[in-house]
PDB file of C-alpha atoms in Angstrom:
ATOM      1  CA  MET A   1      28.823  37.100 176.130  1.00  0.00           C
ATOM      2  CA  ALA A   2      28.842  41.126 176.611  1.00  0.00           C
ATOM      3  CA  GLU A   3      25.211  42.183 177.054  1.00  0.00           C
ATOM      4  CA  GLN A   4      25.388  44.379 173.841  1.00  0.00           C
ATOM      5  CA  GLU A   5      26.262  41.142 171.791  1.00  0.00           C
ATOM      6  CA  ARG A   6      23.766  38.843 173.311  1.00  0.00           C
ATOM      7  CA  LYS A   7      20.961  41.204 172.904  1.00  0.00           C
ATOM      8  CA  ASN A   8      22.032  41.098 169.063  1.00  0.00           C
ATOM      9  CA  VAL A   9      21.581  37.474 168.916  1.00  0.00           C
ATOM     10  CA  LYS A  10      19.017  36.444 166.504  1.00  0.00           C
ATOM     11  CA  ILE A  11      16.831  33.913 167.972  1.00  0.00           C
ATOM     12  CA  GLY A  12      14.784  31.364 165.783  1.00  0.00           C
ATOM     13  CA  PHE A  13      11.460  29.683 166.276  1.00  0.00           C
ATOM     14  CA  PHE A  14      10.264  26.681 164.981  1.00  0.00           C
ATOM     15  CA  ASP A  15       6.624  25.058 165.540  1.00  0.00           C
ATOM     16  CA  SER A  16       4.578  22.360 163.393  1.00  0.00           C
ATOM     17  CA  GLY A  17       2.132  25.697 163.246  1.00  0.00           C
ATOM     18  CA  ALA A  18       1.070  28.620 165.032  1.00  0.00           C
ATOM     19  CA  GLY A  19       1.062  26.983 168.340  1.00  0.00           C
ATOM     20  CA  GLY A  20       4.854  28.224 169.085  1.00  0.00           C
ATOM     21  CA  LEU A  21       3.389  31.637 168.804  1.00  0.00           C
ATOM     22  CA  SER A  22       2.701  31.030 172.624  1.00  0.00           C
ATOM     23  CA  VAL A  23       6.369  30.404 172.959  1.00  0.00           C
ATOM     24  CA  LEU A  24       7.676  33.293 170.491  1.00  0.00           C
ATOM     25  CA  ASP A  25       5.105  35.685 172.874  1.00  0.00           C
ATOM     26  CA  CYS A  26       6.716  34.526 176.140  1.00  0.00           C
ATOM     27  CA  PHE A  27      10.433  35.092 174.819  1.00  0.00           C
ATOM     28  CA  VAL A  28       9.411  38.199 172.983  1.00  0.00           C
ATOM     29  CA  LYS A  29       8.140  39.728 176.380  1.00  0.00           C
ATOM     30  CA  ASN A  30      10.508  38.952 178.585  1.00  0.00           C
ATOM     31  CA  GLY A  31      14.015  37.772 176.581  1.00  0.00           C
ATOM     32  CA  SER A  32      16.904  40.256 176.133  1.00  0.00           C
ATOM     33  CA  PHE A  33      17.091  39.940 172.431  1.00  0.00           C
ATOM     34  CA  THR A  34      16.185  42.277 169.729  1.00  0.00           C
ATOM     35  CA  GLU A  35      15.422  39.960 166.630  1.00  0.00           C
ATOM     36  CA  ALA A  36      13.338  37.116 166.038  1.00  0.00           C
ATOM     37  CA  VAL A  37      12.436  35.128 163.146  1.00  0.00           C
ATOM     38  CA  TYR A  38       9.236  32.564 163.479  1.00  0.00           C
ATOM     39  CA  PHE A  39       8.868  29.641 160.896  1.00  0.00           C
ATOM     40  CA  GLY A  40       5.522  27.859 161.129  1.00  0.00           C
ATOM     41  CA  ASP A  41       5.026  24.841 158.936  1.00  0.00           C
ATOM     42  CA  ASN A  42       1.045  25.258 159.106  1.00  0.00           C
ATOM     43  CA  GLU A  43       0.470  22.884 156.051  1.00  0.00           C
ATOM     44  CA  ASN A  44       1.952  19.944 157.643  1.00  0.00           C
ATOM     45  CA  ALA A  45       0.043  20.265 161.455  1.00  0.00           C
ATOM     46  CA  PRO A  46      -0.083  18.849 163.240  1.00  0.00           C
ATOM     47  CA  TYR A  47       2.914  17.048 164.250  1.00  0.00           C
ATOM     48  CA  GLY A  48       1.872  14.848 167.167  1.00  0.00           C
ATOM     49  CA  GLY A  49       0.517  12.107 165.184  1.00  0.00           C
ATOM     50  CA  LYS A  50       3.775  11.425 162.808  1.00  0.00           C
ATOM     51  CA  ASN A  51       6.325   8.915 163.191  1.00  0.00           C
ATOM     52  CA  LYS A  52       9.947   9.865 164.319  1.00  0.00           C
ATOM     53  CA  ARG A  53      11.303   9.366 160.572  1.00  0.00           C
ATOM     54  CA  GLU A  54       8.781  12.072 159.381  1.00  0.00           C
ATOM     55  CA  LEU A  55       9.370  14.377 162.107  1.00  0.00           C
ATOM     56  CA  THR A  56      12.847  14.222 162.152  1.00  0.00           C
ATOM     57  CA  ALA A  57      12.613  15.150 158.380  1.00  0.00           C
ATOM     58  CA  LEU A  58      10.006  18.170 159.099  1.00  0.00           C
ATOM     59  CA  ALA A  59      12.205  19.387 161.771  1.00  0.00           C
ATOM     60  CA  ALA A  60      15.573  19.306 159.821  1.00  0.00           C
ATOM     61  CA  GLU A  61      13.808  21.429 157.150  1.00  0.00           C
ATOM     62  CA  GLY A  62      12.791  23.875 159.512  1.00  0.00           C
ATOM     63  CA  VAL A  63      15.629  24.355 161.267  1.00  0.00           C
ATOM     64  CA  GLY A  64      17.298  25.030 157.855  1.00  0.00           C
ATOM     65  CA  ARG A  65      15.205  27.429 156.752  1.00  0.00           C
ATOM     66  CA  LEU A  66      15.650  29.336 160.174  1.00  0.00           C
ATOM     67  CA  THR A  67      19.266  29.261 159.912  1.00  0.00           C
ATOM     68  CA  ALA A  68      18.938  30.252 156.622  1.00  0.00           C
ATOM     69  CA  ALA A  69      16.942  33.081 157.569  1.00  0.00           C
ATOM     70  CA  GLY A  70      19.981  34.289 159.838  1.00  0.00           C
ATOM     71  CA  ALA A  71      18.719  32.386 163.338  1.00  0.00           C
ATOM     72  CA  GLU A  72      21.730  31.992 165.328  1.00  0.00           C
ATOM     73  CA  ILE A  73      20.227  29.796 167.815  1.00  0.00           C
ATOM     74  CA  VAL A  74      16.771  27.640 167.562  1.00  0.00           C
ATOM     75  CA  VAL A  75      14.120  27.094 169.789  1.00  0.00           C
ATOM     76  CA  LEU A  76      12.007  23.980 168.986  1.00  0.00           C
ATOM     77  CA  ALA A  77       8.611  25.681 169.997  1.00  0.00           C
ATOM     78  CA  CYS A  78       6.917  22.429 169.940  1.00  0.00           C
ATOM     79  CA  GLY A  79       6.514  19.809 172.788  1.00  0.00           C
ATOM     80  CA  THR A  80       6.210  16.770 170.304  1.00  0.00           C
ATOM     81  CA  MET A  81       9.888  18.019 168.318  1.00  0.00           C
ATOM     82  CA  SER A  82      11.319  18.771 171.505  1.00  0.00           C
ATOM     83  CA  VAL A  83      11.049  15.445 173.113  1.00  0.00           C
ATOM     84  CA  ASN A  84      10.975  13.155 170.125  1.00  0.00           C
ATOM     85  CA  VAL A  85      13.983  14.610 168.000  1.00  0.00           C
ATOM     86  CA  LEU A  86      15.752  17.290 169.709  1.00  0.00           C
ATOM     87  CA  SER A  87      18.928  15.256 169.946  1.00  0.00           C
ATOM     88  CA  GLU A  88      18.500  14.087 166.004  1.00  0.00           C
ATOM     89  CA  LEU A  89      18.579  18.112 164.997  1.00  0.00           C
ATOM     90  CA  ARG A  90      21.747  18.351 167.475  1.00  0.00           C
ATOM     91  CA  GLU A  91      23.617  15.670 165.521  1.00  0.00           C
ATOM     92  CA  ILE A  92      22.321  17.342 162.113  1.00  0.00           C
ATOM     93  CA  PHE A  93      23.105  20.975 162.930  1.00  0.00           C
ATOM     94  CA  PRO A  94      26.137  20.501 165.298  1.00  0.00           C
ATOM     95  CA  GLN A  95      27.129  24.807 164.779  1.00  0.00           C
ATOM     96  CA  THR A  96      24.044  25.661 165.865  1.00  0.00           C
ATOM     97  CA  PRO A  97      22.556  25.645 169.621  1.00  0.00           C
ATOM     98  CA  ILE A  98      18.920  24.101 169.529  1.00  0.00           C
ATOM     99  CA  PHE A  99      16.780  24.303 172.350  1.00  0.00           C
ATOM    100  CA  GLY A 100      13.241  22.360 173.160  1.00  0.00           C
ATOM    101  CA  VAL A 101      10.043  23.507 174.708  1.00  0.00           C
ATOM    102  CA  PHE A 102       9.245  20.798 177.274  1.00  0.00           C
ATOM    103  CA  PRO A 103       6.462  19.748 179.651  1.00  0.00           C
ATOM    104  CA  PRO A 104       7.914  20.574 183.002  1.00  0.00           C
ATOM    105  CA  VAL A 105       6.384  17.360 184.697  1.00  0.00           C
ATOM    106  CA  GLU A 106       9.889  17.450 186.855  1.00  0.00           C
ATOM    107  CA  ARG A 107       8.989  20.597 188.449  1.00  0.00           C
ATOM    108  CA  CYS A 108       5.342  19.719 188.984  1.00  0.00           C
ATOM    109  CA  VAL A 109       6.320  16.651 190.790  1.00  0.00           C
ATOM    110  CA  LEU A 110       9.037  18.343 192.977  1.00  0.00           C
ATOM    111  CA  GLU A 111       6.756  20.506 194.003  1.00  0.00           C
ATOM    112  CA  GLY A 112       4.665  17.957 195.251  1.00  0.00           C
ATOM    113  CA  THR A 113       1.210  19.047 193.354  1.00  0.00           C
ATOM    114  CA  ARG A 114      -0.620  16.131 192.717  1.00  0.00           C
ATOM    115  CA  PRO A 115      -2.704  14.205 191.413  1.00  0.00           C
ATOM    116  CA  ALA A 116      -1.171  15.870 187.985  1.00  0.00           C
ATOM    117  CA  VAL A 117      -2.505  15.676 184.544  1.00  0.00           C
ATOM    118  CA  LEU A 118      -0.083  15.938 181.592  1.00  0.00           C
ATOM    119  CA  PHE A 119      -2.204  17.058 178.585  1.00  0.00           C
ATOM    120  CA  ALA A 120      -0.122  16.532 175.423  1.00  0.00           C
ATOM    121  CA  THR A 121      -0.128  14.783 171.442  1.00  0.00           C
ATOM    122  CA  PRO A 122       0.262  11.328 171.220  1.00  0.00           C
ATOM    123  CA  ALA A 123       4.148  11.286 170.266  1.00  0.00           C
ATOM    124  CA  THR A 124       4.430  13.478 173.741  1.00  0.00           C
ATOM    125  CA  ALA A 125       2.390  11.590 176.042  1.00  0.00           C
ATOM    126  CA  LYS A 126       3.581   8.177 175.372  1.00  0.00           C
ATOM    127  CA  GLU A 127       7.384   9.489 176.496  1.00  0.00           C
ATOM    128  CA  TYR A 128       5.559  10.529 179.740  1.00  0.00           C
ATOM    129  CA  LYS A 129       3.320   7.766 180.541  1.00  0.00           C
ATOM    130  CA  ASN A 130       5.614   6.154 183.619  1.00  0.00           C
ATOM    131  CA  ILE A 131       6.071   9.026 185.610  1.00  0.00           C
ATOM    132  CA  PRO A 132       5.179   8.289 189.315  1.00  0.00           C
ATOM    133  CA  GLY A 133       2.500  11.233 190.123  1.00  0.00           C
ATOM    134  CA  ILE A 134       1.824  11.966 186.480  1.00  0.00           C
ATOM    135  CA  THR A 135      -1.142  10.761 184.111  1.00  0.00           C
ATOM    136  CA  ALA A 136      -0.241  11.297 180.442  1.00  0.00           C
ATOM    137  CA  ILE A 137      -3.363  11.778 178.659  1.00  0.00           C
ATOM    138  CA  ALA A 138      -3.124  12.168 174.661  1.00  0.00           C
ATOM    139  CA  LEU A 139      -5.465  14.713 173.092  1.00  0.00           C
ATOM    140  CA  PRO A 140      -5.045  13.511 169.378  1.00  0.00           C
ATOM    141  CA  PHE A 141      -6.967  16.256 167.525  1.00  0.00           C
ATOM    142  CA  LEU A 142      -7.042  19.213 169.740  1.00  0.00           C
ATOM    143  CA  ALA A 143      -4.316  20.907 167.906  1.00  0.00           C
ATOM    144  CA  ALA A 144      -5.622  20.728 164.683  1.00  0.00           C
ATOM    145  CA  GLU A 145      -8.429  21.838 165.801  1.00  0.00           C
ATOM    146  CA  ILE A 146      -6.636  25.058 167.163  1.00  0.00           C
ATOM    147  CA  GLU A 147      -4.973  25.156 163.943  1.00  0.00           C
ATOM    148  CA  ASP A 148      -8.056  25.399 162.376  1.00  0.00           C
ATOM    149  CA  HIS A 149      -9.700  28.226 164.401  1.00  0.00           C
ATOM    150  CA  LEU A 150      -6.519  30.703 164.916  1.00  0.00           C
ATOM    151  CA  PHE A 151      -9.213  33.726 164.124  1.00  0.00           C
ATOM    152  CA  SER A 152     -11.798  32.298 166.253  1.00  0.00           C
ATOM    153  CA  LEU A 153     -10.531  30.319 169.160  1.00  0.00           C
ATOM    154  CA  GLY A 154     -14.016  30.605 171.139  1.00  0.00           C
ATOM    155  CA  LYS A 155     -15.434  27.758 168.909  1.00  0.00           C
ATOM    156  CA  VAL A 156     -12.868  25.331 169.904  1.00  0.00           C
ATOM    157  CA  CYS A 157     -14.802  23.090 172.194  1.00  0.00           C
ATOM    158  CA  LEU A 158     -12.049  21.975 174.897  1.00  0.00           C
ATOM    159  CA  LYS A 159     -14.457  19.344 176.521  1.00  0.00           C
ATOM    160  CA  LYS A 160     -15.361  17.300 173.806  1.00  0.00           C
ATOM    161  CA  HIS A 161     -11.345  16.386 173.757  1.00  0.00           C
ATOM    162  CA  LEU A 162     -11.399  15.362 177.403  1.00  0.00           C
ATOM    163  CA  SER A 163     -12.645  11.997 178.759  1.00  0.00           C
ATOM    164  CA  PRO A 164     -14.252  12.189 181.996  1.00  0.00           C
ATOM    165  CA  LEU A 165     -11.066  12.354 184.459  1.00  0.00           C
ATOM    166  CA  ALA A 166     -11.250   9.787 188.196  1.00  0.00           C
ATOM    167  CA  GLU A 167     -10.383  12.747 190.181  1.00  0.00           C
ATOM    168  CA  ASN A 168     -10.109  16.335 189.908  1.00  0.00           C
ATOM    169  CA  PRO A 169      -6.290  17.137 189.317  1.00  0.00           C
ATOM    170  CA  SER A 170      -4.448  19.732 191.651  1.00  0.00           C
ATOM    171  CA  ALA A 171      -1.986  20.544 188.794  1.00  0.00           C
ATOM    172  CA  ILE A 172      -2.294  20.192 185.038  1.00  0.00           C
ATOM    173  CA  VAL A 173       0.995  20.258 182.704  1.00  0.00           C
ATOM    174  CA  ILE A 174       0.230  21.628 179.326  1.00  0.00           C
ATOM    175  CA  GLY A 175       2.407  19.449 176.910  1.00  0.00           C
ATOM    176  CA  CYS A 176       1.678  21.110 173.417  1.00  0.00           C
ATOM    177  CA  THR A 177       2.389  24.634 172.519  1.00  0.00           C
ATOM    178  CA  HIS A 178      -1.061  24.894 170.386  1.00  0.00           C
ATOM    179  CA  TYR A 179      -2.964  24.208 173.940  1.00  0.00           C
ATOM    180  CA  ALA A 180      -1.531  27.631 175.767  1.00  0.00           C
ATOM    181  CA  LEU A 181      -3.325  29.269 173.285  1.00  0.00           C
ATOM    182  CA  ILE A 182      -6.625  28.200 174.634  1.00  0.00           C
ATOM    183  CA  GLY A 183      -4.911  28.737 178.542  1.00  0.00           C
ATOM    184  CA  ASP A 184      -8.203  30.282 179.305  1.00  0.00           C
ATOM    185  CA  ARG A 185     -10.605  27.373 178.638  1.00  0.00           C
ATOM    186  CA  PHE A 186      -8.422  24.868 180.560  1.00  0.00           C
ATOM    187  CA  LYS A 187      -8.337  27.193 183.461  1.00  0.00           C
ATOM    188  CA  GLN A 188     -12.085  27.141 183.117  1.00  0.00           C
ATOM    189  CA  MET A 189     -12.501  23.552 183.311  1.00  0.00           C
ATOM    190  CA  PHE A 190      -9.726  22.990 186.190  1.00  0.00           C
ATOM    191  CA  PRO A 191     -10.435  26.336 188.349  1.00  0.00           C
ATOM    192  CA  ASN A 192      -8.364  24.861 191.268  1.00  0.00           C
ATOM    193  CA  ALA A 193      -5.376  23.535 189.579  1.00  0.00           C
ATOM    194  CA  ARG A 194      -2.004  24.818 189.298  1.00  0.00           C
ATOM    195  CA  PHE A 195      -0.675  25.281 185.710  1.00  0.00           C
ATOM    196  CA  TYR A 196       2.685  24.460 184.198  1.00  0.00           C
ATOM    197  CA  PHE A 197       3.923  25.365 180.753  1.00  0.00           C
ATOM    198  CA  GLY A 198       7.509  25.304 179.578  1.00  0.00           C
ATOM    199  CA  ALA A 199       8.024  28.563 177.802  1.00  0.00           C
ATOM    200  CA  LYS A 200       9.884  30.434 180.214  1.00  0.00           C
ATOM    201  CA  ASP A 201      11.898  27.311 181.397  1.00  0.00           C
ATOM    202  CA  ALA A 202      13.146  27.412 177.827  1.00  0.00           C
ATOM    203  CA  LEU A 203      13.575  31.134 177.794  1.00  0.00           C
ATOM    204  CA  ARG A 204      15.744  30.602 181.107  1.00  0.00           C
ATOM    205  CA  ASN A 205      17.880  28.087 179.202  1.00  0.00           C
ATOM    206  CA  VAL A 206      18.346  30.668 176.328  1.00  0.00           C
ATOM    207  CA  GLU A 207      19.108  33.453 178.654  1.00  0.00           C
ATOM    208  CA  GLU A 208      21.479  31.540 180.937  1.00  0.00           C
ATOM    209  CA  PHE A 209      23.340  30.105 177.571  1.00  0.00           C
ATOM    210  CA  LEU A 210      23.962  33.710 176.100  1.00  0.00           C
ATOM    211  CA  LYS A 211      24.986  34.841 179.195  1.00  0.00           C
ATOM    212  CA  ASN A 212      27.778  32.656 180.256  1.00  0.00           C
ATOM    213  CA  LYS A 213      29.295  31.126 176.865  1.00  0.00           C
ATOM    214  CA  THR A 214      30.379  32.574 173.432  1.00  0.00           C
ATOM    215  CA  ALA A 215      31.819  29.411 172.856  1.00  0.00           C
ATOM    216  CA  PHE A 216      29.170  27.495 170.970  1.00  0.00           C
ATOM    217  CA  LEU A 217      28.933  30.424 168.473  1.00  0.00           C
ATOM    218  CA  HIS A 218      32.367  30.484 167.696  1.00  0.00           C
ATOM    219  CA  GLY A 219      32.529  26.666 167.144  1.00  0.00           C
ATOM    220  CA  ASN A 220      33.409  25.453 170.894  1.00  0.00           C
ATOM    221  CA  ALA A 221      30.404  24.218 172.394  1.00  0.00           C
ATOM    222  CA  ASP A 222      30.039  23.349 176.201  1.00  0.00           C
ATOM    223  CA  GLU A 223      27.643  20.446 175.917  1.00  0.00           C
ATOM    224  CA  ASN A 224      26.957  20.140 179.666  1.00  0.00           C
ATOM    225  CA  LEU A 225      25.368  23.834 179.613  1.00  0.00           C
ATOM    226  CA  LEU A 226      23.388  22.944 175.842  1.00  0.00           C
ATOM    227  CA  ASN A 227      22.402  19.454 176.873  1.00  0.00           C
ATOM    228  CA  GLN A 228      20.074  20.724 180.009  1.00  0.00           C
ATOM    229  CA  ASN A 229      16.185  20.275 178.909  1.00  0.00           C
ATOM    230  CA  SER A 230      13.683  23.081 179.671  1.00  0.00           C
ATOM    231  CA  ASP A 231      13.123  21.382 183.230  1.00  0.00           C
ATOM    232  CA  HIS A 232      15.967  21.365 185.340  1.00  0.00           C
ATOM    233  CA  PHE A 233      14.302  19.380 188.538  1.00  0.00           C
ATOM    234  CA  LEU A 234      14.603  22.583 190.432  1.00  0.00           C
ATOM    235  CA  VAL A 235      11.648  23.869 192.165  1.00  0.00           C
ATOM    236  CA  LYS A 236      10.662  27.185 190.519  1.00  0.00           C
ATOM    237  CA  LYS A 237       7.437  29.606 191.272  1.00  0.00           C
ATOM    238  CA  GLU A 238       4.335  28.391 189.091  1.00  0.00           C
ATOM    239  CA  VAL A 239       4.625  29.622 185.248  1.00  0.00           C
ATOM    240  CA  GLY A 240       1.216  31.022 184.323  1.00  0.00           C
ATOM    241  CA  VAL A 241      -0.619  29.830 180.942  1.00  0.00           C
ATOM    242  CA  THR A 242      -0.676  32.569 178.289  1.00  0.00           C
ATOM    243  CA  THR A 243      -4.212  33.498 177.225  1.00  0.00           C
ATOM    244  CA  PHE A 244      -4.889  34.615 173.895  1.00  0.00           C
ATOM    245  CA  ASP A 245      -8.299  36.182 173.180  1.00  0.00           C
ATOM    246  CA  SER A 246      -8.946  36.105 169.220  1.00  0.00           C
ATOM    247  CA  LYS A 247     -10.713  39.302 167.694  1.00  0.00           C
ATOM    248  CA  SER A 248     -11.543  38.327 164.010  1.00  0.00           C
ATOM    249  CA  ASN A 249     -12.332  35.483 161.893  1.00  0.00           C
ATOM    250  CA  ARG A 250     -10.165  34.981 158.616  1.00  0.00           C
ATOM    251  CA  ASN A 251      -9.543  32.126 156.171  1.00  0.00           C
ATOM    252  CA  GLN A 252      -5.866  30.431 156.051  1.00  0.00           C
ATOM    253  CA  ILE A 253      -3.588  32.750 153.989  1.00  0.00           C
ATOM    254  CA  ILE A 254      -0.899  30.427 152.000  1.00  0.00           C
ATOM    255  CA  LEU A 255       1.790  32.626 150.310  1.00  0.00           C
ATOM    256  CA  LYS A 256       4.803  30.902 148.710  1.00  0.00           C
ATOM    257  CA  ASN A 257       7.993  31.445 150.379  1.00  0.00           C
ATOM    258  CA  SER A 258       7.067  34.786 151.902  1.00  0.00           C
ATOM    259  CA  THR A 259       8.117  36.872 154.628  1.00  0.00           C
ATOM    260  CA  VAL A 260       6.853  39.395 156.679  1.00  0.00           C
ATOM    261  CA  PHE A 261       7.778  41.118 159.538  1.00  0.00           C
ATOM    262  CA  GLY A 262       6.345  43.762 162.704  1.00  0.00           C
ATOM    263  CA  TYR A 263       7.820  45.052 165.725  1.00  0.00           C
ATOM    264  CA  PHE A 264       6.464  43.590 169.073  1.00  0.00           C
ATOM    265  CA  TYR A 265       7.793  44.678 172.575  1.00  0.00           C
ATOM    266  CA  GLY A 266      10.318  46.770 170.633  1.00  0.00           C
ATOM    267  CA  LYS A 267      11.630  43.811 169.100  1.00  0.00           C
ATOM    268  CA  LYS A 268      11.536  42.882 165.734  1.00  0.00           C
ATOM    269  CA  VAL A 269       9.706  39.524 164.626  1.00  0.00           C
ATOM    270  CA  ASN A 270      10.377  37.767 161.216  1.00  0.00           C
ATOM    271  CA  PHE A 271       7.806  35.535 160.011  1.00  0.00           C
ATOM    272  CA  ILE A 272       9.032  32.984 156.731  1.00  0.00           C
ATOM    273  CA  GLY A 273       7.515  30.604 154.969  1.00  0.00           C
ATOM    274  CA  ASN A 274       4.352  29.807 152.843  1.00  0.00           C
ATOM    275  CA  SER A 275       2.378  30.608 155.910  1.00  0.00           C
ATOM    276  CA  ALA A 276       4.399  33.540 157.381  1.00  0.00           C
ATOM    277  CA  LEU A 277       1.172  36.002 156.618  1.00  0.00           C
ATOM    278  CA  LEU A 278      -1.033  33.700 158.740  1.00  0.00           C
ATOM    279  CA  ASN A 279       1.207  33.607 161.320  1.00  0.00           C
ATOM    280  CA  PHE A 280       2.403  37.193 161.415  1.00  0.00           C
ATOM    281  CA  ASP A 281      -1.386  38.010 161.264  1.00  0.00           C
ATOM    282  CA  ALA A 282      -2.332  35.553 164.062  1.00  0.00           C
ATOM    283  CA  TYR A 283       0.172  36.957 166.309  1.00  0.00           C
ATOM    284  CA  THR A 284      -0.793  40.396 165.617  1.00  0.00           C
ATOM    285  CA  ASN A 285      -4.603  39.239 166.320  1.00  0.00           C
ATOM    286  CA  ILE A 286      -3.605  37.947 169.868  1.00  0.00           C
ATOM    287  CA  CYS A 287      -0.668  40.373 170.911  1.00  0.00           C
ATOM    288  CA  SER A 288      -1.647  43.896 172.350  1.00  0.00           C
ATOM    289  CA  ASN A 289       1.805  45.554 171.657  1.00  0.00           C
ATOM    290  CA  LEU A 290       2.360  45.283 167.992  1.00  0.00           C
ATOM    291  CA  THR A 291       4.216  48.944 167.461  1.00  0.00           C
ATOM    292  CA  LYS A 292       5.008  48.832 163.760  1.00  0.00           C
ATOM    293  CA  ILE A 293       4.071  47.187 160.766  1.00  0.00           C
ATOM    294  CA  GLN A 294       6.321  46.676 157.732  1.00  0.00           C
TER     295      GLN A 294
END
């Protein structure tokens, strides 16, 4: 794909709420595309405790909204959806390249950083419970507390969600994109640990897909390339956890089927859905490079 054509692709991001803003931020800062669209299903957040049927239905609706808004590629900016329903969504939307954001546990294991702990929602943690070298711990209520305090993240008490660990881990794997919004809190509690988060792995996959393939966008998919997870079993340098500082307090705003957009790091980012204004304001609040609002 020619460079200009690659830049003109509109990428859609879907999360159960505002946690996917951590993934959006990584892509907007580092990606080569010029336009994005974000849909957060804040009204139904969190997704971590929902069964697979519920997840599939909600995820299909979200992907459908993004494609209707012009997204040519969709990123599931949610660990729970990525781990549990990515294959189902690819069957439902065979003409849309869909990528997930996965906990990079393989990279952590290959780098030999042990003991390691994966913090995730219950739906994600159960899928990683038998991986040697990784202790998967479910935090069933943390994502909801973060969602409730988007404009007062300092009030989120991480310590109350963590049971005492048998030993101090050498590595922390962030398995829920909401948790990245309070990455500073994790670093305070585990100051000597290396941190792993899958957003840049997902970005690398999308960029590689766009660089090498036009076939999928014209109806001829390369399944080997598309079916790669965000973690390639490759040893890569440490990926830091994004930390956002909340600067104001605000109540949640719901405007039915609203649309708002701004330019962040020179890229146009559209926010859609009932919580569009909420997510736009949340990202404006935590992003240091808003250059234009309309």
